[in-house]
mmCIF file of C-alpha atoms in Angstrom:
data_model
loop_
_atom_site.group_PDB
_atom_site.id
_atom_site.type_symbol
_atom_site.label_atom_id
_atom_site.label_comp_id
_atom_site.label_asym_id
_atom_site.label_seq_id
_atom_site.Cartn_x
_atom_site.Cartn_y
_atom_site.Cartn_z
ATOM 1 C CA UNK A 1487 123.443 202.923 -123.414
ATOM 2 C CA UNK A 1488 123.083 204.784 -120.016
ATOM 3 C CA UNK A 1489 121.293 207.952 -118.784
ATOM 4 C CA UNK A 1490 120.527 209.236 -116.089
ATOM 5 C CA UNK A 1491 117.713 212.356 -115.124
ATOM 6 C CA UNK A 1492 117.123 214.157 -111.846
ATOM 7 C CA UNK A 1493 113.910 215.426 -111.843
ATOM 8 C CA UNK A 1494 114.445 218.663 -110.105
ATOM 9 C CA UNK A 1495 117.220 221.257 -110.739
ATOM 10 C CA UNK A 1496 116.231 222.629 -107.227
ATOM 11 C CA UNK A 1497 114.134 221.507 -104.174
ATOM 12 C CA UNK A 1498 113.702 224.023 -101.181
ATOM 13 C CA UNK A 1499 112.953 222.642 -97.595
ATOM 14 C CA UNK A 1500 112.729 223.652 -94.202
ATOM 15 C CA UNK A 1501 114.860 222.758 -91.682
ATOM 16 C CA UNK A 1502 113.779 219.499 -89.597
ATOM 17 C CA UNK A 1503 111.470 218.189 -92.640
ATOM 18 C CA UNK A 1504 112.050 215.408 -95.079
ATOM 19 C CA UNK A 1505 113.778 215.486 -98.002
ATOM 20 C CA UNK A 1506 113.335 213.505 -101.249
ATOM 21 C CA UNK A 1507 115.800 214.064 -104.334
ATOM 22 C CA UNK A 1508 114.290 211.982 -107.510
ATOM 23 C CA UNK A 1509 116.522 210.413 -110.111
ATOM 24 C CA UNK A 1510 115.324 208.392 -112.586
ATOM 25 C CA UNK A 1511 117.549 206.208 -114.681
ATOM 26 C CA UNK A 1512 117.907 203.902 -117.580
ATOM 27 C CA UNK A 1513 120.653 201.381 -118.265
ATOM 28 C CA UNK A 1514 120.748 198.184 -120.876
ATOM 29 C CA UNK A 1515 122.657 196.337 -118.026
ATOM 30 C CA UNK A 1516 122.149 195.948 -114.249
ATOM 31 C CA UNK A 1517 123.422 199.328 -113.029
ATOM 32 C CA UNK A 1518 125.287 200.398 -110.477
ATOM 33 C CA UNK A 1519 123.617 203.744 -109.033
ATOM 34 C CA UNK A 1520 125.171 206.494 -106.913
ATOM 35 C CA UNK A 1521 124.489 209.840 -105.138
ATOM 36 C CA UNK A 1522 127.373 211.909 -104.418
ATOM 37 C CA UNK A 1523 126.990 215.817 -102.978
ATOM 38 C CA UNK A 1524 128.992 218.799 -103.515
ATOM 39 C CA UNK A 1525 129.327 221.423 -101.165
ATOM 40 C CA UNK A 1526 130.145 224.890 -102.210
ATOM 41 C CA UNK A 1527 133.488 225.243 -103.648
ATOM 42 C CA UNK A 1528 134.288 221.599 -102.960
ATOM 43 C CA UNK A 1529 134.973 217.777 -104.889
ATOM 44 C CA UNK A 1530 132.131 215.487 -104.710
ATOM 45 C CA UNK A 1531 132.149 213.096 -101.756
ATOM 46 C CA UNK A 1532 130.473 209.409 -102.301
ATOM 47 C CA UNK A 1533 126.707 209.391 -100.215
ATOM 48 C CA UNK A 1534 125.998 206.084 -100.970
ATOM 49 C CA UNK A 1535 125.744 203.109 -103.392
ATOM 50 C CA UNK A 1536 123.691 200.737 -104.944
ATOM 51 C CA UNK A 1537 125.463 197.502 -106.814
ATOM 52 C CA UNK A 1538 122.707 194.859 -106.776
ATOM 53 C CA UNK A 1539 122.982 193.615 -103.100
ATOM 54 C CA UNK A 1540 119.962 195.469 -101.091
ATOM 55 C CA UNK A 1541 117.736 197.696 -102.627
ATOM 56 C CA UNK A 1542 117.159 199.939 -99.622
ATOM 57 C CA UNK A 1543 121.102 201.450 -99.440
ATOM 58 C CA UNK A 1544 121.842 203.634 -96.068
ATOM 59 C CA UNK A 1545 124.633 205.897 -96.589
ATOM 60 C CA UNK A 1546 126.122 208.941 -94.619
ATOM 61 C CA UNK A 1547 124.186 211.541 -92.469
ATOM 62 C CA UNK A 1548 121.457 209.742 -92.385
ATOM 63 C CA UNK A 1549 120.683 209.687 -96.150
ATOM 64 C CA UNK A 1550 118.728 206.477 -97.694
ATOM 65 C CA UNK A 1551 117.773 205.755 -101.180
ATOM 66 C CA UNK A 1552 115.627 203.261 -102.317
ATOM 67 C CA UNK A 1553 116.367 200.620 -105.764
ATOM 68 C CA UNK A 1554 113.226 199.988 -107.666
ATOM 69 C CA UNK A 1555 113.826 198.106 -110.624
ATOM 70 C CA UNK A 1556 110.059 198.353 -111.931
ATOM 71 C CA UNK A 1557 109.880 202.377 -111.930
ATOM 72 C CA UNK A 1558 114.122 202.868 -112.644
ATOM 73 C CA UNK A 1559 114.131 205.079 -109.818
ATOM 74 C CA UNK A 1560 116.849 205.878 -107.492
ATOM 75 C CA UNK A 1561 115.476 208.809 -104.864
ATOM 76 C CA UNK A 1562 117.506 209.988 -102.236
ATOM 77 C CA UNK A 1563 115.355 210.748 -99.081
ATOM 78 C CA UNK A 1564 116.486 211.897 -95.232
ATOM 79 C CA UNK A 1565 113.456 212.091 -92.627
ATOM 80 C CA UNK A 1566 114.983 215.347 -91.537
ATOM 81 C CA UNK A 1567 116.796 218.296 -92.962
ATOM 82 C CA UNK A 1568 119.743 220.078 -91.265
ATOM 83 C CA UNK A 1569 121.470 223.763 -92.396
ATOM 84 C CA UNK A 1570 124.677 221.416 -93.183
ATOM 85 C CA UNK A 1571 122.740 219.571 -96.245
ATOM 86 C CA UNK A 1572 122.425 222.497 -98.681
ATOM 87 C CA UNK A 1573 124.497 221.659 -101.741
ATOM 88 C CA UNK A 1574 124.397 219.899 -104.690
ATOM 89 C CA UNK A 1575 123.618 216.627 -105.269
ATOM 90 C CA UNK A 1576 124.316 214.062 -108.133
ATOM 91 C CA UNK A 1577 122.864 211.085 -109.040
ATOM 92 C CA UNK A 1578 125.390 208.591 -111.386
ATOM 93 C CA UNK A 1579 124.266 205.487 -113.277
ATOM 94 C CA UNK A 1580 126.734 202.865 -114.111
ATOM 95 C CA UNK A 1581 125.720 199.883 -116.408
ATOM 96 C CA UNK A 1582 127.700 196.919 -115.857
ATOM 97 C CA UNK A 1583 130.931 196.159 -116.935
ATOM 98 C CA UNK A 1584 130.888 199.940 -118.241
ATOM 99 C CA UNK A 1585 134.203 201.314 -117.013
ATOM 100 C CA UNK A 1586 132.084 205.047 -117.986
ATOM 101 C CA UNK A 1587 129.850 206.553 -114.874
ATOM 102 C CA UNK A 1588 126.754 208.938 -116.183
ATOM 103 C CA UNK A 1589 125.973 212.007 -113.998
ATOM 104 C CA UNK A 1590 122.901 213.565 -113.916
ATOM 105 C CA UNK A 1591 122.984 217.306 -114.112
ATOM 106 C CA UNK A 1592 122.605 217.962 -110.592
ATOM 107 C CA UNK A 1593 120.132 218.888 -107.514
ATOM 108 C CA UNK A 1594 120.644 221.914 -105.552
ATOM 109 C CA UNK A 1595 119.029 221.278 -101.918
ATOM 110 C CA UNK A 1596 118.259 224.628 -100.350
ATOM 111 C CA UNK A 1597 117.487 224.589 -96.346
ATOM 112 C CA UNK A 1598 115.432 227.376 -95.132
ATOM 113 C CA UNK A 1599 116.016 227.859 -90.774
ATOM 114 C CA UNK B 779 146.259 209.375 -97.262
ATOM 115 C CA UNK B 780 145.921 211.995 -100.209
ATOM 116 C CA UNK B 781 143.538 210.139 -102.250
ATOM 117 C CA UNK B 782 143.381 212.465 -105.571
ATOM 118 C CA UNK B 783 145.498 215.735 -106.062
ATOM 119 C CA UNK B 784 144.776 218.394 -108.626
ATOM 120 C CA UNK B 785 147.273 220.606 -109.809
ATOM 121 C CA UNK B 786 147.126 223.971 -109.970
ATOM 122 C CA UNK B 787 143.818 224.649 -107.987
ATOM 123 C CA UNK B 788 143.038 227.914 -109.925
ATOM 124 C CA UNK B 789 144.424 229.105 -113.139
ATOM 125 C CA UNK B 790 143.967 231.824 -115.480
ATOM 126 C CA UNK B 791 144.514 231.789 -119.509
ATOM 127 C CA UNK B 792 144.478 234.008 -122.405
ATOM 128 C CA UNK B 793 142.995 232.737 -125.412
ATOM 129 C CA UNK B 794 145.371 230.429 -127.261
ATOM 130 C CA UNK B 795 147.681 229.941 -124.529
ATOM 131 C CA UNK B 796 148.517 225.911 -123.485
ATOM 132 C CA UNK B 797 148.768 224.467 -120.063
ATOM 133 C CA UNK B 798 148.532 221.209 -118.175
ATOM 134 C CA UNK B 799 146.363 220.434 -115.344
ATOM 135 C CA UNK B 800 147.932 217.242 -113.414
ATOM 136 C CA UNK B 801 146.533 214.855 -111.428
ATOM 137 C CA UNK B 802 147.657 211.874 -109.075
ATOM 138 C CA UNK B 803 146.212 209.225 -106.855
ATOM 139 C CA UNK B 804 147.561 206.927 -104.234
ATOM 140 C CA UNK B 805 145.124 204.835 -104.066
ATOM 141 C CA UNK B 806 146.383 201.955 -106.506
ATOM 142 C CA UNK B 807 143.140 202.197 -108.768
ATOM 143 C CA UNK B 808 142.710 200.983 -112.461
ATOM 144 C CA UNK B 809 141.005 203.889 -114.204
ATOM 145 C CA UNK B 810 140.876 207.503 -114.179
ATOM 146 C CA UNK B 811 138.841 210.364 -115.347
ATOM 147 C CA UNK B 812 138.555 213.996 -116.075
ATOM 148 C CA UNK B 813 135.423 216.080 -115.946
ATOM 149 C CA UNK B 814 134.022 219.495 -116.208
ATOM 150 C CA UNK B 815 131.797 221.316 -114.892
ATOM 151 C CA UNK B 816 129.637 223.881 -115.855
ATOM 152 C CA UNK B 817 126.869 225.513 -114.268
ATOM 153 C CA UNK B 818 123.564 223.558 -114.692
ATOM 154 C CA UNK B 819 125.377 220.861 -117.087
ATOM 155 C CA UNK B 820 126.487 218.139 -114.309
ATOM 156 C CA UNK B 821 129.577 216.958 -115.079
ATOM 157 C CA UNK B 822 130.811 215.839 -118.141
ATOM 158 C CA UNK B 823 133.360 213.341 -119.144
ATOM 159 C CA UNK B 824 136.138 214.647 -121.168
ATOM 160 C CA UNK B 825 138.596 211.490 -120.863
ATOM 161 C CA UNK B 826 139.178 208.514 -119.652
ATOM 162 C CA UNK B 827 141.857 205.898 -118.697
ATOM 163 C CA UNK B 828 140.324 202.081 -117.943
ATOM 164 C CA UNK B 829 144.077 201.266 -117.354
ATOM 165 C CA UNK B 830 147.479 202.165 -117.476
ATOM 166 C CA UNK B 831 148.620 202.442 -121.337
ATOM 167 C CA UNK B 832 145.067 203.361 -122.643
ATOM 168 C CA UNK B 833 142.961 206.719 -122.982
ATOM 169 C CA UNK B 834 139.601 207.065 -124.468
ATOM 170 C CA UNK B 835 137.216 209.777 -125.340
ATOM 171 C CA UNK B 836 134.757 211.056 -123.491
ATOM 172 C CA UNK B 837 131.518 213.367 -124.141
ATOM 173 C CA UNK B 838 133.337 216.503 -124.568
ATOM 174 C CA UNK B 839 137.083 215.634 -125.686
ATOM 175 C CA UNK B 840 137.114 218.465 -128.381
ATOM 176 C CA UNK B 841 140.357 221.223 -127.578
ATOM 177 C CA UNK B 842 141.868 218.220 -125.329
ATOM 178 C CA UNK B 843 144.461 215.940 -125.017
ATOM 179 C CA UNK B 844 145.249 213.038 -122.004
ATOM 180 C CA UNK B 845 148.227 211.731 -121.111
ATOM 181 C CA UNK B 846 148.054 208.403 -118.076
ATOM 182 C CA UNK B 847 151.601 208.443 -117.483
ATOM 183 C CA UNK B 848 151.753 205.642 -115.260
ATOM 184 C CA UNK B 849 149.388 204.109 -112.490
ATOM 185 C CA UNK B 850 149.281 206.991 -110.570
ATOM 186 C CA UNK B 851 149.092 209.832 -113.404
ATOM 187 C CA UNK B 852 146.605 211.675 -115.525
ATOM 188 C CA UNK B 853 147.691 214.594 -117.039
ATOM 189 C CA UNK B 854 144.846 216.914 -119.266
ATOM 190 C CA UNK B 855 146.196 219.602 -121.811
ATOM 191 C CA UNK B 856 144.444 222.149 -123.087
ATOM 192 C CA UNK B 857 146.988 222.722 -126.312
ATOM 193 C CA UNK B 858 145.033 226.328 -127.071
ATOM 194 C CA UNK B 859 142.581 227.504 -124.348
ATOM 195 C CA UNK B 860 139.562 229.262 -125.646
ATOM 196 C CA UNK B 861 136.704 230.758 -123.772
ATOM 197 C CA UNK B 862 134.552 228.369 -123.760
ATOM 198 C CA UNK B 863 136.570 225.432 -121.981
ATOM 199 C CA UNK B 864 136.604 228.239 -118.837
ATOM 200 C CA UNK B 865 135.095 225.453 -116.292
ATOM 201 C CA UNK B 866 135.646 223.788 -112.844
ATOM 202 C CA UNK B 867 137.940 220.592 -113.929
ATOM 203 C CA UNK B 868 137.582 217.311 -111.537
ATOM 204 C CA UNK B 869 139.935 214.212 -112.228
ATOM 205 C CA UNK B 870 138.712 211.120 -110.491
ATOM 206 C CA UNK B 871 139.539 207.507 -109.982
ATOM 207 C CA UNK B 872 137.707 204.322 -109.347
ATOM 208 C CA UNK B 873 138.792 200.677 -108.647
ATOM 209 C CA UNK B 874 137.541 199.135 -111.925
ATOM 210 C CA UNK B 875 135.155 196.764 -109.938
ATOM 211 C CA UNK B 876 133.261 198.914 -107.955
ATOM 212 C CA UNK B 877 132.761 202.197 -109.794
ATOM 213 C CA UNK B 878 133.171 204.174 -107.089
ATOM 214 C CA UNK B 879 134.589 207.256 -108.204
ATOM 215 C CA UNK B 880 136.843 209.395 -105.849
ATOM 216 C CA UNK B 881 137.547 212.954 -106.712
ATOM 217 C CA UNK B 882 140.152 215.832 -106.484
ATOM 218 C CA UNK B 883 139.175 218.807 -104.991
ATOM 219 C CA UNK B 884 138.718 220.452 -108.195
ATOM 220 C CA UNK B 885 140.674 223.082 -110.657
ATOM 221 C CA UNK B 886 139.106 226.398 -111.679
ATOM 222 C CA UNK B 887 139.970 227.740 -115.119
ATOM 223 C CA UNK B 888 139.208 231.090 -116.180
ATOM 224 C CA UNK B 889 140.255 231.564 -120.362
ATOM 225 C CA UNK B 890 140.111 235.371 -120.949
#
């Protein structure tokens, strides 16, 4: 069994601070763990992945999240905010060999000028 | 390159009335999916298609039906719309290795 939980439905930043996005997850098999984000009327675009190789993953516009086995946590982080980064963001488990992908129920990231 | 094409974009129903939202993807992958989405639910998985020739449920398969027509092809019917499938619909597709899931651009359903 899989699951996946973001811990906040919304998280409200300024522009030019950091942001973190938690997720928290919990898988019987080594996972595979994604963020994707959704802008406004939009499909969801792939941020970045983790599938076992380094547990510090870089993905695009300078997003990073972190793998830590010991707390199942997944957070997304960026040191600095810009206007173009308020959407929605999801957080997907995988457990392996599990052709099914678990979504979490969403983030929205509001940026304030 | 395409990637993964919904069909139609936006669509409205009354209740009890059938259609067929279609979906294709060039990208040679293995399995396909189709989702909802409703406001503060994430997405859900409706159906799924590990490979060509096979379909399996998802969370929320009640008041649907899949058809993976070939490689390329995943149809969803709605065989009589009621209010409460009125969603966004996503069909994605992942190369079965990776799990990388690549998405349409999304279908809006309105069932009056």
């Amino acid at each position: 069994a899989q699951s996946v939980t973001q811990l906040d439905s919304h998280v409200s930043v300024s522009e030019g601070t950091p942001v973190l996005l938690r997720c928290n997850y919990s898988s019987s098999y080594s996972p595979s763990l994604f963020w994707y984000v959704q802008h406004p009327n939009k499909g969801l675009q792939l941020l970045l992945k983790y599938t076992s190789a380094a547990t510090l993953v870089k993905g695009i516009n300078g997003f990073e999240a972190e793998f830590k086995k010991s707390e199942t946590s997944f957070h997304l982080t960026k040191p600095s905010a810009h206007m173009s980064d308020a959407a929605e963001y999801f957080c997907v488990v995988r457990a392996g060999g599990s052709y099914i992908p678990t979504f979490g129920r969403g983030t929205s990231l509001i940026v304030h000028p | 390159n395409a990637g993964v094409t919904q069909t139609p974009k936006f669509q409205v129903l009354k209740t009890g009335q059938s259609m067929t939202l279609q979906c294709a993807q060039d990208m040679n992958h293995n399995s396909m999916y189709w989702y909802r989405q409703d406001p503060g639910m994430g997405l859900r998985l409706i159906y799924y298609s590990a490979s060509e020739g096979t379909t399996d449920k998802g969370e929320v398969p009640n008041g649907y039906n899949v058809s993976r027509l070939n490689k390329r092809e995943f149809s969803l019917r709605l065989e009589s719309a009621a209010p409460s499938q009125t969603s966004v619909y996503f069909c994605a597709s992942s190369a079965t290795n990776t799990g990388e899931l690549f998405f349409g651009e999304g279908s809006r359903l309105t069932v009056l």
